[in-house]
Coordinates of C-alpha atoms in Angstrom, one line a residue:
Chain A
M1 CA -55.4 44.6 -53.0
L2 CA -52.7 45.7 -54.7
A3 CA -53.0 49.3 -54.0
M4 CA -53.1 48.8 -50.4
L5 CA -50.0 47.3 -51.2
L6 CA -49.1 50.3 -52.9
R7 CA -49.8 52.0 -50.4
R8 CA -48.5 50.6 -47.8
L9 CA -44.7 50.1 -49.9
F10 CA -45.3 54.1 -50.2
L11 CA -45.6 55.2 -46.5
G12 CA -42.6 52.8 -45.8
L13 CA -40.2 54.5 -47.8
V14 CA -41.4 58.8 -47.1
T15 CA -40.6 57.3 -43.0
V16 CA -37.3 56.3 -44.6
W17 CA -37.0 59.5 -45.8
I18 CA -37.9 61.8 -43.1
V19 CA -35.9 59.7 -41.6
S20 CA -32.6 60.4 -42.9
M21 CA -33.6 64.0 -43.1
I22 CA -34.0 63.8 -39.9
I23 CA -30.8 62.0 -39.2
F24 CA -28.9 64.6 -41.5
A25 CA -30.3 67.7 -39.4
G26 CA -29.3 66.0 -36.5
V27 CA -25.5 65.5 -37.5
E28 CA -25.8 69.0 -39.3
M29 CA -27.4 70.5 -35.8
L30 CA -24.1 69.2 -33.5
P31 CA -21.7 71.4 -33.0
G32 CA -18.5 70.9 -34.8
D33 CA -18.3 68.5 -37.6
S34 CA -16.1 65.1 -38.8
C35 CA -12.9 67.3 -39.2
T36 CA -13.1 68.9 -35.9
A37 CA -13.6 65.9 -35.1
F38 CA -9.7 64.6 -36.6
L39 CA -7.8 66.8 -36.3
E40 CA -9.3 67.4 -32.8
R41 CA -6.7 70.8 -31.5
E42 CA -5.1 71.6 -34.7
A43 CA -8.8 72.3 -36.1
Q44 CA -8.2 76.1 -37.0
G45 CA -7.0 78.2 -39.1
K46 CA -5.8 77.0 -42.6
L47 CA -6.0 73.4 -42.1
L48 CA -9.6 73.3 -40.9
E49 CA -10.5 75.3 -44.0
N50 CA -8.3 72.7 -46.3
C51 CA -9.9 69.8 -44.5
R52 CA -13.1 71.3 -45.2
E53 CA -13.0 72.3 -49.0
A54 CA -11.1 68.5 -49.1
Q55 CA -14.4 66.8 -48.0
G56 CA -16.6 69.1 -49.3
L57 CA -18.0 70.8 -45.8
N58 CA -18.3 73.9 -47.9
R59 CA -20.9 73.4 -49.4
P60 CA -24.4 74.2 -48.5
A61 CA -26.6 71.9 -46.7
A62 CA -28.9 71.0 -49.4
E63 CA -26.6 69.9 -51.1
R64 CA -24.8 67.8 -49.3
Y65 CA -27.8 66.3 -48.1
F66 CA -29.0 65.6 -52.1
D67 CA -25.4 64.3 -52.4
W68 CA -25.6 62.0 -49.3
A69 CA -28.9 60.7 -49.9
T70 CA -29.0 59.8 -53.7
S71 CA -25.4 57.8 -52.7
A72 CA -26.2 55.7 -50.6
A73 CA -29.6 55.2 -52.0
R74 CA -27.0 53.4 -54.4
G75 CA -25.4 51.6 -51.1
D76 CA -22.3 53.8 -51.6
L77 CA -22.2 55.0 -47.2
G78 CA -19.5 57.4 -47.7
I79 CA -15.6 57.1 -45.9
S80 CA -15.5 56.8 -42.2
A81 CA -14.0 60.4 -40.5
N82 CA -11.0 59.2 -39.4
G83 CA -9.8 56.7 -42.2
E84 CA -9.6 56.2 -45.9
K85 CA -12.1 52.9 -45.1
S86 CA -15.1 53.0 -46.9
I87 CA -18.3 52.7 -44.6
A88 CA -19.7 49.9 -46.1
E89 CA -17.1 47.7 -45.5
L90 CA -16.5 49.0 -41.9
V91 CA -20.2 48.1 -41.7
G92 CA -20.6 45.2 -43.4
D93 CA -19.0 42.3 -40.9
R94 CA -20.8 44.3 -37.9
L95 CA -23.8 44.4 -39.4
G96 CA -23.6 40.3 -40.4
N97 CA -22.3 39.8 -36.9
S98 CA -25.8 40.9 -35.4
L99 CA -28.0 39.5 -38.3
L100 CA -25.8 35.7 -36.6
L101 CA -26.8 37.5 -33.0
A102 CA -30.8 37.6 -33.7
A103 CA -31.0 35.3 -36.3
C104 CA -30.4 32.5 -32.8
S105 CA -32.5 34.6 -30.3
L106 CA -35.2 34.6 -32.7
A107 CA -34.6 30.7 -33.3
L108 CA -34.9 30.2 -29.7
G109 CA -37.2 32.5 -28.9
V110 CA -40.5 32.4 -31.0
P111 CA -41.4 29.3 -30.8
L112 CA -40.8 28.9 -26.9
A113 CA -42.6 32.3 -26.7
I114 CA -45.9 30.9 -28.5
F115 CA -45.9 27.3 -26.9
L116 CA -45.9 29.1 -23.5
G117 CA -48.4 31.8 -24.6
V118 CA -50.6 29.0 -25.7
V119 CA -49.9 27.2 -23.0
T120 CA -50.4 30.1 -20.6
G121 CA -53.2 31.2 -22.3
L122 CA -54.9 27.5 -22.5
W123 CA -54.5 27.3 -18.8
R124 CA -55.5 31.5 -17.6
D125 CA -55.2 31.7 -13.6
R126 CA -53.7 27.8 -13.6
P127 CA -50.4 27.3 -11.5
V128 CA -48.4 27.1 -14.9
D129 CA -50.0 30.5 -16.7
L130 CA -48.5 32.5 -12.7
A131 CA -45.4 30.8 -12.7
V132 CA -44.6 31.9 -16.4
S133 CA -46.4 34.5 -16.2
T134 CA -44.2 35.9 -12.7
L135 CA -41.5 34.6 -14.9
A136 CA -41.9 36.9 -17.9
I137 CA -42.8 40.2 -15.9
F138 CA -39.0 39.0 -13.7
A139 CA -37.2 38.8 -17.6
M140 CA -39.2 42.1 -20.1
T141 CA -38.7 44.4 -16.9
I142 CA -35.6 43.9 -15.9
P143 CA -32.3 45.6 -17.2
E144 CA -30.2 43.3 -20.0
F145 CA -27.0 44.8 -18.5
V146 CA -28.7 43.7 -15.4
S147 CA -29.8 39.7 -16.2
A148 CA -26.2 39.8 -18.5
T149 CA -24.4 40.7 -15.5
V150 CA -26.7 37.7 -13.5
L151 CA -26.1 35.3 -15.9
I152 CA -22.1 35.4 -16.7
L153 CA -22.1 35.7 -12.6
I154 CA -23.7 32.9 -12.2
F155 CA -22.9 30.5 -15.1
S156 CA -19.1 31.5 -16.1
V157 CA -18.0 32.8 -13.1
W158 CA -19.5 30.1 -10.6
L159 CA -20.2 27.1 -12.8
G160 CA -17.5 27.6 -15.0
W161 CA -19.6 26.6 -18.1
L162 CA -19.8 29.7 -20.3
P163 CA -17.1 31.9 -21.8
G164 CA -18.7 34.8 -20.4
I165 CA -17.1 37.6 -23.1
V166 CA -16.9 37.5 -26.2
L167 CA -13.1 37.1 -27.8
T168 CA -13.8 36.5 -31.1
S169 CA -13.1 39.0 -34.1
A170 CA -15.2 40.3 -36.1
S171 CA -14.3 39.4 -39.0
A172 CA -14.1 35.9 -38.0
P173 CA -16.5 33.4 -39.2
A174 CA -19.7 32.6 -38.1
S175 CA -18.9 29.4 -37.0
E176 CA -15.6 30.8 -34.7
F177 CA -18.9 32.7 -31.9
F178 CA -19.9 29.5 -30.8
P179 CA -19.9 28.7 -27.6
E180 CA -19.0 32.0 -26.6
I181 CA -22.6 33.8 -28.4
I182 CA -24.8 30.9 -25.8
L183 CA -24.4 33.5 -23.6
P184 CA -25.5 36.9 -25.1
V185 CA -28.2 35.0 -27.1
L186 CA -29.6 33.7 -23.7
V187 CA -30.2 37.2 -22.4
L188 CA -32.0 38.2 -25.8
T189 CA -34.5 35.1 -26.1
M190 CA -35.7 35.7 -22.4
V191 CA -36.7 39.4 -23.0
M192 CA -37.4 38.9 -26.1
T193 CA -39.6 35.5 -25.2
A194 CA -41.6 37.3 -22.5
H195 CA -43.2 40.2 -24.1
I196 CA -44.0 37.8 -26.9
L197 CA -45.2 35.3 -24.6
R198 CA -47.8 37.8 -22.7
M199 CA -49.0 39.3 -26.1
V200 CA -49.8 35.6 -27.7
R201 CA -51.0 35.0 -23.9
S202 CA -53.5 38.1 -24.3
S203 CA -54.3 36.6 -27.3
V204 CA -55.7 33.1 -26.9
I205 CA -57.8 34.2 -23.7
E206 CA -59.2 37.2 -25.9
V207 CA -59.9 34.3 -28.8
M208 CA -60.7 31.1 -26.9
V209 CA -64.3 33.5 -25.5
G210 CA -65.3 34.4 -28.4
D211 CA -68.8 33.3 -30.2
Y212 CA -67.5 31.1 -32.5
I213 CA -65.7 29.0 -30.0
Q214 CA -68.6 28.5 -27.6
M215 CA -70.2 27.0 -30.9
A216 CA -67.8 24.8 -31.7
T217 CA -68.1 23.8 -28.2
L218 CA -71.4 23.5 -28.2
K219 CA -71.9 21.8 -31.9
G220 CA -69.1 18.6 -29.8
V221 CA -66.2 19.7 -31.8
P222 CA -63.5 18.0 -29.7
Y223 CA -61.4 20.6 -27.8
W224 CA -58.1 20.2 -29.1
R225 CA -59.2 20.3 -32.6
I226 CA -60.7 23.6 -31.7
V227 CA -57.7 25.0 -30.1
F228 CA -55.6 23.7 -33.2
R229 CA -58.6 24.2 -35.9
H230 CA -60.4 27.5 -34.5
A231 CA -58.8 29.4 -32.6
L232 CA -54.7 29.6 -33.2
P233 CA -54.8 30.1 -36.2
N234 CA -56.6 33.7 -35.2
A235 CA -54.8 33.8 -31.8
L236 CA -51.3 34.4 -33.8
L237 CA -51.7 36.7 -36.0
P238 CA -51.5 39.5 -33.9
A239 CA -48.3 38.3 -33.1
I240 CA -46.3 39.2 -36.1
N241 CA -46.5 42.2 -35.4
V242 CA -45.1 41.4 -32.8
V243 CA -42.2 39.8 -33.9
A244 CA -41.7 42.4 -36.1
L245 CA -41.5 44.6 -33.2
T246 CA -38.8 42.2 -31.9
I247 CA -36.6 42.2 -34.7
A248 CA -36.1 45.5 -35.1
W249 CA -35.1 45.8 -31.6
L250 CA -33.3 43.2 -31.9
L251 CA -31.1 45.0 -34.5
G252 CA -30.8 48.1 -32.7
G253 CA -31.1 48.1 -29.4
V254 CA -29.4 45.8 -27.7
V255 CA -26.1 48.2 -27.8
V256 CA -26.5 47.4 -23.8
I257 CA -26.2 43.4 -24.7
E258 CA -23.3 43.5 -27.0
V259 CA -21.1 46.6 -24.5
V260 CA -21.1 44.0 -22.0
F261 CA -20.1 40.3 -23.6
N262 CA -18.2 42.4 -25.6
Y263 CA -19.8 41.0 -28.9
P264 CA -18.6 42.4 -32.1
G265 CA -21.6 43.7 -33.3
L266 CA -23.0 47.2 -35.4
G267 CA -24.2 48.3 -31.8
R268 CA -21.0 48.4 -30.3
M269 CA -19.7 49.9 -33.3
M270 CA -22.6 53.0 -33.1
I271 CA -21.3 53.5 -29.3
D272 CA -17.4 53.4 -30.4
A273 CA -18.1 55.7 -33.5
I274 CA -20.1 58.4 -30.6
S275 CA -17.7 58.3 -28.9
D276 CA -15.3 59.5 -30.6
R277 CA -17.8 61.8 -33.3
D278 CA -17.4 59.4 -36.2
L279 CA -20.5 61.1 -37.6
P280 CA -20.1 59.4 -41.1
V281 CA -20.4 56.2 -39.7
V282 CA -22.8 57.0 -37.2
Q283 CA -25.3 58.4 -40.1
A284 CA -25.0 55.4 -41.4
I285 CA -25.8 52.9 -39.1
A286 CA -28.6 55.1 -38.0
L287 CA -30.0 54.9 -41.6
I288 CA -29.3 50.5 -41.6
V289 CA -30.8 50.5 -38.5
A290 CA -33.9 52.7 -38.9
T291 CA -34.2 50.6 -43.0
V292 CA -34.3 47.6 -41.2
Y293 CA -37.2 48.5 -38.8
V294 CA -39.3 49.8 -41.5
C295 CA -37.8 47.0 -44.0
V296 CA -39.5 44.7 -41.3
N297 CA -43.2 46.2 -39.8
L298 CA -44.0 46.4 -43.7
S299 CA -43.3 43.0 -44.2
A300 CA -45.3 42.1 -40.5
D301 CA -48.2 44.3 -42.0
I302 CA -48.3 42.9 -45.7
L303 CA -47.8 39.2 -43.8
T304 CA -51.1 39.8 -41.7
M305 CA -52.7 41.6 -44.2
F306 CA -52.8 38.6 -46.5
A307 CA -52.9 36.3 -43.6
N308 CA -56.4 37.5 -41.9
P309 CA -59.2 37.5 -44.7
R310 CA -61.3 40.2 -43.3
L311 CA -58.3 42.2 -42.7
R312 CA -58.2 42.0 -47.1
T313 CA -61.7 42.8 -47.4
L314 CA -61.7 45.8 -45.2
H315 CA -58.9 47.6 -46.9
M316 CA -60.8 46.8 -50.4
R317 CA -64.0 48.7 -48.7
R318 CA -62.0 50.7 -47.9
G319 CA -60.6 51.6 -50.9
Chain B
M1 CA -62.2 52.0 -21.9
T2 CA -65.4 53.3 -20.2
V3 CA -66.6 56.9 -21.7
T4 CA -67.7 59.6 -19.2
S5 CA -68.0 63.1 -19.4
A6 CA -65.8 65.2 -17.5
P7 CA -67.6 64.2 -13.3
P8 CA -67.3 67.0 -11.1
Q9 CA -64.7 67.3 -8.7
N10 CA -66.0 64.7 -6.0
T11 CA -67.1 62.0 -7.6
R12 CA -63.7 62.3 -9.6
L13 CA -62.1 61.9 -6.1
M14 CA -63.9 58.9 -5.5
R15 CA -63.1 57.6 -8.5
T16 CA -59.8 57.2 -8.1
L17 CA -60.1 56.3 -4.6
S18 CA -61.9 53.4 -6.1
V19 CA -59.8 52.6 -8.5
L20 CA -56.3 52.5 -5.9
R21 CA -58.4 50.2 -4.0
D22 CA -58.9 48.1 -7.3
V23 CA -55.0 48.3 -7.7
V24 CA -54.3 47.3 -4.0
S25 CA -56.7 45.2 -3.6
R26 CA -54.7 42.3 -6.7
P27 CA -52.2 41.4 -5.2
S28 CA -49.8 41.3 -7.5
G29 CA -51.3 45.8 -7.5
A30 CA -50.1 45.5 -3.9
I31 CA -46.7 44.2 -3.8
G32 CA -45.9 46.1 -6.7
L33 CA -47.2 49.6 -4.9
F34 CA -45.4 49.4 -1.9
L35 CA -42.3 48.2 -4.0
V36 CA -42.8 51.8 -5.8
V37 CA -43.6 53.7 -2.6
F38 CA -40.5 52.3 -0.6
H39 CA -37.5 53.5 -3.5
V40 CA -39.4 56.4 -3.1
V41 CA -39.8 57.4 0.8
L42 CA -36.2 55.6 0.6
A43 CA -35.2 57.8 -1.8
L44 CA -36.5 61.1 0.3
V45 CA -35.0 60.1 3.6
S46 CA -32.1 58.0 2.3
P47 CA -29.4 61.2 3.3
W48 CA -30.3 60.8 6.8
I49 CA -29.6 57.4 7.8
V50 CA -26.8 55.9 6.1
P51 CA -24.3 54.4 7.4
Y52 CA -21.3 56.0 6.1
D53 CA -20.3 58.9 4.1
Y54 CA -20.9 57.2 0.1
K55 CA -17.4 58.9 -0.9
A56 CA -15.8 58.5 2.0
M57 CA -12.8 55.7 0.8
N58 CA -10.7 53.4 3.2
S59 CA -7.4 52.1 1.2
A60 CA -7.2 49.7 4.2
M61 CA -10.4 48.0 3.5
M62 CA -10.8 47.3 0.2
L63 CA -13.2 44.2 -1.2
T64 CA -14.2 43.4 2.4
G65 CA -17.0 40.8 2.2
P66 CA -20.3 41.9 3.5
E67 CA -19.4 41.8 8.0
A68 CA -21.1 43.7 11.1
T69 CA -19.9 47.4 10.2
H70 CA -20.3 46.6 6.8
W71 CA -23.2 45.1 5.2
L72 CA -22.7 44.7 2.1
G73 CA -19.0 45.0 2.7
T74 CA -17.3 47.5 0.5
D75 CA -15.6 48.2 -3.2
H76 CA -12.3 48.9 -5.1
L77 CA -11.8 52.5 -3.4
G78 CA -13.3 50.8 -0.2
R79 CA -16.3 52.6 0.3
D80 CA -19.2 51.2 2.3
V81 CA -21.8 49.1 -0.6
F82 CA -25.0 48.6 1.6
T83 CA -24.4 52.8 1.9
R84 CA -24.2 53.2 -2.0
V85 CA -27.1 51.3 -2.3
L86 CA -29.9 52.8 0.1
L87 CA -28.1 56.5 -1.7
G88 CA -27.9 54.6 -5.5
G89 CA -31.8 55.2 -6.6
R90 CA -32.0 59.2 -5.8
E91 CA -30.6 60.8 -8.4
A92 CA -32.7 57.6 -11.4
L93 CA -35.8 58.7 -9.4
L94 CA -35.3 62.5 -10.1
V95 CA -34.6 62.7 -13.2
T96 CA -37.3 60.5 -14.8
G97 CA -39.6 61.6 -11.8
I98 CA -39.2 65.2 -13.3
A99 CA -39.1 64.1 -16.8
T100 CA -41.7 61.3 -17.2
P101 CA -44.5 63.4 -16.0
I102 CA -42.8 66.3 -19.0
A103 CA -43.4 63.0 -21.7
V104 CA -46.6 62.6 -20.9
T105 CA -48.1 65.6 -20.8
W106 CA -46.3 67.4 -24.2
G107 CA -47.0 63.9 -25.6
G108 CA -50.5 63.5 -25.0
F109 CA -50.9 66.4 -25.8
V110 CA -49.8 66.8 -29.4
G111 CA -51.8 63.0 -29.2
I112 CA -55.3 64.5 -28.6
L113 CA -55.1 67.7 -30.3
F114 CA -53.6 65.6 -33.5
G115 CA -56.8 62.8 -33.8
L116 CA -58.9 66.1 -33.1
I117 CA -57.5 67.9 -36.3
G118 CA -56.9 65.2 -38.5
G119 CA -57.0 65.4 -41.9
R120 CA -53.3 65.5 -44.0
I121 CA -51.6 67.6 -40.6
D122 CA -52.0 64.8 -39.0
E123 CA -51.1 62.1 -41.6
V124 CA -47.8 64.3 -41.8
L125 CA -47.2 64.2 -38.2
M126 CA -47.7 60.2 -38.3
R127 CA -44.6 60.0 -40.5
V128 CA -42.6 61.9 -38.5
V129 CA -43.1 59.7 -35.0
D130 CA -42.4 56.5 -36.8
A131 CA -39.4 58.0 -38.3
F132 CA -38.2 59.1 -34.7
L133 CA -39.2 56.0 -33.8
S134 CA -37.5 53.3 -36.6
L135 CA -34.3 55.0 -34.9
P136 CA -32.7 53.4 -31.7
W137 CA -33.5 55.4 -28.1
I138 CA -30.1 54.8 -27.5
L139 CA -28.8 56.2 -30.6
K140 CA -31.1 59.6 -30.1
M141 CA -30.7 59.9 -26.5
L142 CA -26.1 59.0 -26.5
V143 CA -25.7 61.9 -29.3
L144 CA -27.4 64.4 -28.2
I145 CA -25.6 63.3 -24.2
V146 CA -22.4 62.9 -25.7
T147 CA -22.2 67.0 -27.2
F148 CA -24.1 68.7 -24.3
G149 CA -23.0 66.5 -21.4
T150 CA -23.9 64.1 -18.6
G151 CA -25.8 66.7 -16.4
V152 CA -29.1 66.6 -14.2
E153 CA -30.1 69.7 -16.9
V154 CA -29.5 67.8 -20.3
L155 CA -31.2 64.1 -19.6
I156 CA -34.4 65.8 -18.7
P157 CA -35.1 67.3 -21.4
T158 CA -33.4 64.9 -23.2
L159 CA -35.9 61.4 -22.1
A160 CA -39.1 63.5 -21.6
F161 CA -38.2 64.6 -25.2
F162 CA -37.6 60.8 -27.0
Y163 CA -40.0 59.3 -24.4
G164 CA -43.1 61.7 -25.0
I165 CA -43.0 61.0 -28.9
P166 CA -44.6 57.0 -28.5
V167 CA -47.4 59.1 -26.0
I168 CA -47.9 61.2 -29.4
R169 CA -49.4 57.8 -31.2
I170 CA -50.7 56.1 -28.0
A171 CA -53.5 59.3 -27.6
R172 CA -53.6 59.9 -31.0
A173 CA -55.4 56.1 -31.5
A174 CA -57.2 56.4 -28.1
T175 CA -58.2 60.0 -29.2
H176 CA -59.7 57.6 -32.8
D177 CA -62.5 55.9 -30.2
V178 CA -64.0 58.6 -29.2
V179 CA -63.6 61.6 -31.7
A180 CA -66.5 59.9 -33.6
R181 CA -68.7 59.9 -31.0
D182 CA -72.2 62.2 -30.4
F183 CA -71.0 64.4 -27.4
V184 CA -68.0 65.4 -29.5
S185 CA -70.1 66.1 -32.2
A186 CA -72.6 68.1 -30.7
A187 CA -70.2 70.2 -28.7
R188 CA -68.0 71.0 -31.9
A189 CA -72.2 72.1 -33.2
R190 CA -72.0 74.0 -30.0
G191 CA -68.9 75.9 -31.6
H192 CA -67.1 74.6 -29.0
S193 CA -63.1 75.8 -29.5
R194 CA -60.5 72.8 -30.1
M195 CA -59.2 73.5 -26.7
T196 CA -62.4 73.8 -24.7
I197 CA -63.1 69.7 -26.6
I198 CA -59.5 69.1 -25.9
R199 CA -60.3 70.0 -22.3
H200 CA -64.3 68.9 -21.7
E201 CA -64.4 66.2 -24.1
L202 CA -61.4 64.6 -24.9
L203 CA -59.1 64.5 -22.0
P204 CA -61.2 62.5 -19.6
N205 CA -62.0 59.5 -21.6
V206 CA -57.9 59.8 -22.9
L207 CA -56.7 60.2 -19.3
D208 CA -56.9 56.6 -18.5
T209 CA -55.2 55.0 -20.9
L210 CA -52.2 57.8 -20.4
M211 CA -52.4 57.5 -17.1
V212 CA -51.3 53.8 -18.0
E213 CA -48.9 55.0 -21.0
G214 CA -47.2 57.4 -17.9
A215 CA -46.5 54.0 -15.5
M216 CA -45.2 52.1 -18.9
R217 CA -42.9 55.2 -20.1
W218 CA -41.5 55.7 -15.8
S219 CA -40.2 52.1 -16.0
W220 CA -38.8 52.8 -19.7
M221 CA -37.6 55.5 -18.9
L222 CA -35.7 53.9 -16.0
L223 CA -33.7 51.3 -17.8
A224 CA -32.7 53.8 -20.4
F225 CA -31.0 56.2 -17.3
S226 CA -29.7 53.3 -16.2
S227 CA -28.3 51.6 -18.9
L228 CA -26.6 54.8 -19.9
S229 CA -25.2 55.0 -16.8
F230 CA -24.7 51.8 -16.5
L231 CA -22.9 52.0 -20.1
G232 CA -20.7 55.3 -18.5
F233 CA -22.7 58.0 -20.2
G234 CA -25.3 58.9 -18.0
V235 CA -24.3 60.6 -14.2
S236 CA -20.7 61.1 -13.2
P237 CA -19.0 59.3 -10.2
P238 CA -18.6 59.5 -7.3
T239 CA -22.6 60.0 -7.3
P240 CA -23.6 57.0 -5.8
D241 CA -25.8 55.3 -9.0
W242 CA -26.9 51.7 -9.1
G243 CA -26.0 51.4 -12.8
L244 CA -22.6 52.8 -12.7
M245 CA -22.4 50.9 -9.4
I246 CA -22.5 47.8 -11.2
A247 CA -20.6 48.5 -14.3
D248 CA -17.7 49.5 -11.8
A249 CA -18.1 45.8 -9.2
R250 CA -18.5 43.7 -12.1
G251 CA -14.9 43.1 -12.7
F252 CA -14.2 42.3 -9.4
M253 CA -18.0 39.8 -9.6
S254 CA -15.4 36.9 -9.8
F255 CA -14.3 37.4 -6.3
A256 CA -16.4 40.0 -4.7
P257 CA -19.9 39.0 -5.9
W258 CA -21.6 41.2 -3.3
G259 CA -20.6 44.4 -4.6
V260 CA -22.9 43.1 -8.1
L261 CA -26.0 41.9 -5.9
G262 CA -26.7 44.9 -4.0
P263 CA -27.3 47.3 -6.9
V264 CA -29.0 44.6 -9.1
I265 CA -31.5 43.5 -6.4
A266 CA -31.6 47.6 -5.8
L267 CA -32.4 48.1 -8.9
S268 CA -34.4 45.2 -10.1
S269 CA -37.0 45.6 -7.3
L270 CA -38.0 49.2 -8.6
I271 CA -38.7 48.9 -12.6
I272 CA -40.2 44.9 -10.9
G273 CA -43.0 47.3 -8.5
I274 CA -43.3 49.9 -11.3
N275 CA -44.0 47.5 -13.8
L276 CA -46.9 45.4 -11.3
T277 CA -48.2 48.5 -10.4
A278 CA -48.1 49.5 -14.5
D279 CA -50.1 46.3 -14.4
A280 CA -52.5 46.4 -12.2
L281 CA -53.7 50.0 -13.0
A282 CA -54.2 48.7 -16.1
K283 CA -56.3 45.9 -15.6
A284 CA -58.4 48.2 -12.3
L285 CA -58.9 51.0 -15.6
G286 CA -59.9 47.7 -17.6
I287 CA -56.8 48.7 -20.7
D288 CA -55.0 45.4 -22.3
R289 CA -51.6 46.4 -21.6
A290 CA -50.1 42.7 -23.1
Q291 CA -50.8 44.5 -26.5
K292 CA -47.5 46.7 -26.3
A293 CA -44.5 45.9 -27.8
P294 CA -41.2 46.8 -27.0
V295 CA -40.3 50.3 -29.1

């Protein structure tokens, strides 16, 4: 068990390490660097030389990668290209805002998805299932910017109930984001609920036809007792991984929603940094998002391992 | 997934037909396939049936409502919205229609190959795949697009490359399911080369999974493409594109909502059509699609 845990941790670290190399190599391969971006048209001759000298850009790539990676590991993400501000400071507020958005959507979406997933799974092919499953297909396939636009049109343009755009500044405390945050949270919740719900539904269906459920039915165990005591604990296990993937997606992939609602999160900062070619900031955000992704998936794997006795012993046997 | 050895040509055709019949026999599959075929045909013939020139501006008729001459009204530059909605899917279908087969082919090949080889090198490849998947898609794509431009010649290879990476993982997992079977061991014992084993033993068994995966990648690629053009990093104006049209018309939504609704319905119906078809195809082939999570 412990060996398995350590192995997973080690693999996670290796993945983050490979990500850091991909990010560095990727940025390295792009034409231009932070000096050409900063100096723009004056980027030639002596001026460019001096800038590169000052930022240490003329050292060999391996050496710079080592410097960047070791200081990032210590939490020092460097300085943004066009200012003297530290990236950790710039990213801090934005990361907090993105986490707020993610937390609200998760708090709303996960219980809803599990409830609807169980209901549709138990009443498979009945009207409830058909209605919810059809809605889920719509929610998960329609692009986020489309559903966001439609919701803004309905709730803020036509009905005038909710603000359609976030005007709060990035560093404002969390409480000031209400009620502006409601529409972005709704859009995220819709997409997320649809994904988790489908997963839970198919898992419930699979479990309910299992031998031990039939056995319990034949023994005369009451239906709801079978559902809650025998079926659900097994059916909900796979949901842990989907929730993990969803969290990772919430933090990295909500760029479009942040742009639509003008929400000051990490995603919009990323777009701005890419447009401005502020490469140190791009590198930092990429590394943060990738690390979160790996950590969340890792925790989900470990959680599933602890929660599922079968998986636990399986891994032990394999060594 | 059913395990079959490579069937002769005519039975393969029969099987394709029976799968197709199965897809159409489901209501969702029939609706989905109809929407997809409708959009593809529309994309092919639309240049000849549109009522107006898509870039003809008319300063006397800006943001007018739906009427007999302009069914969906006009946009902020006085261009006919109906014309632009009819033409708006062509670029998206062209780019994703070329990039999807490329992505599935290269990702599928690499996945099958490494699933067959196994061992250390396979472990290393999977870590690299994980690393790529841990980066948000939009970051990877935008960095390349901002650097190399937003033309079709940049978008196709970029989409094909990044959307092939998750296919590697799927193809590898599907290969692992068959690689330990007797007929693969037998082919190995007969001394067949890796390529022969892939062609005759593995590919026929992994193909179903790859087909479903391809249909799904197509819809996600379309999502990515239209999101990019919505953000202003996709096709460049005045080329009509749904994502771009929605972005443009959003500003006038309060008094000219038809400018948004046209492209919204067109784009949604295409993506829903692809997804319904993919779902029905997965059911017809006996592959559970619901286990997939967003990547």
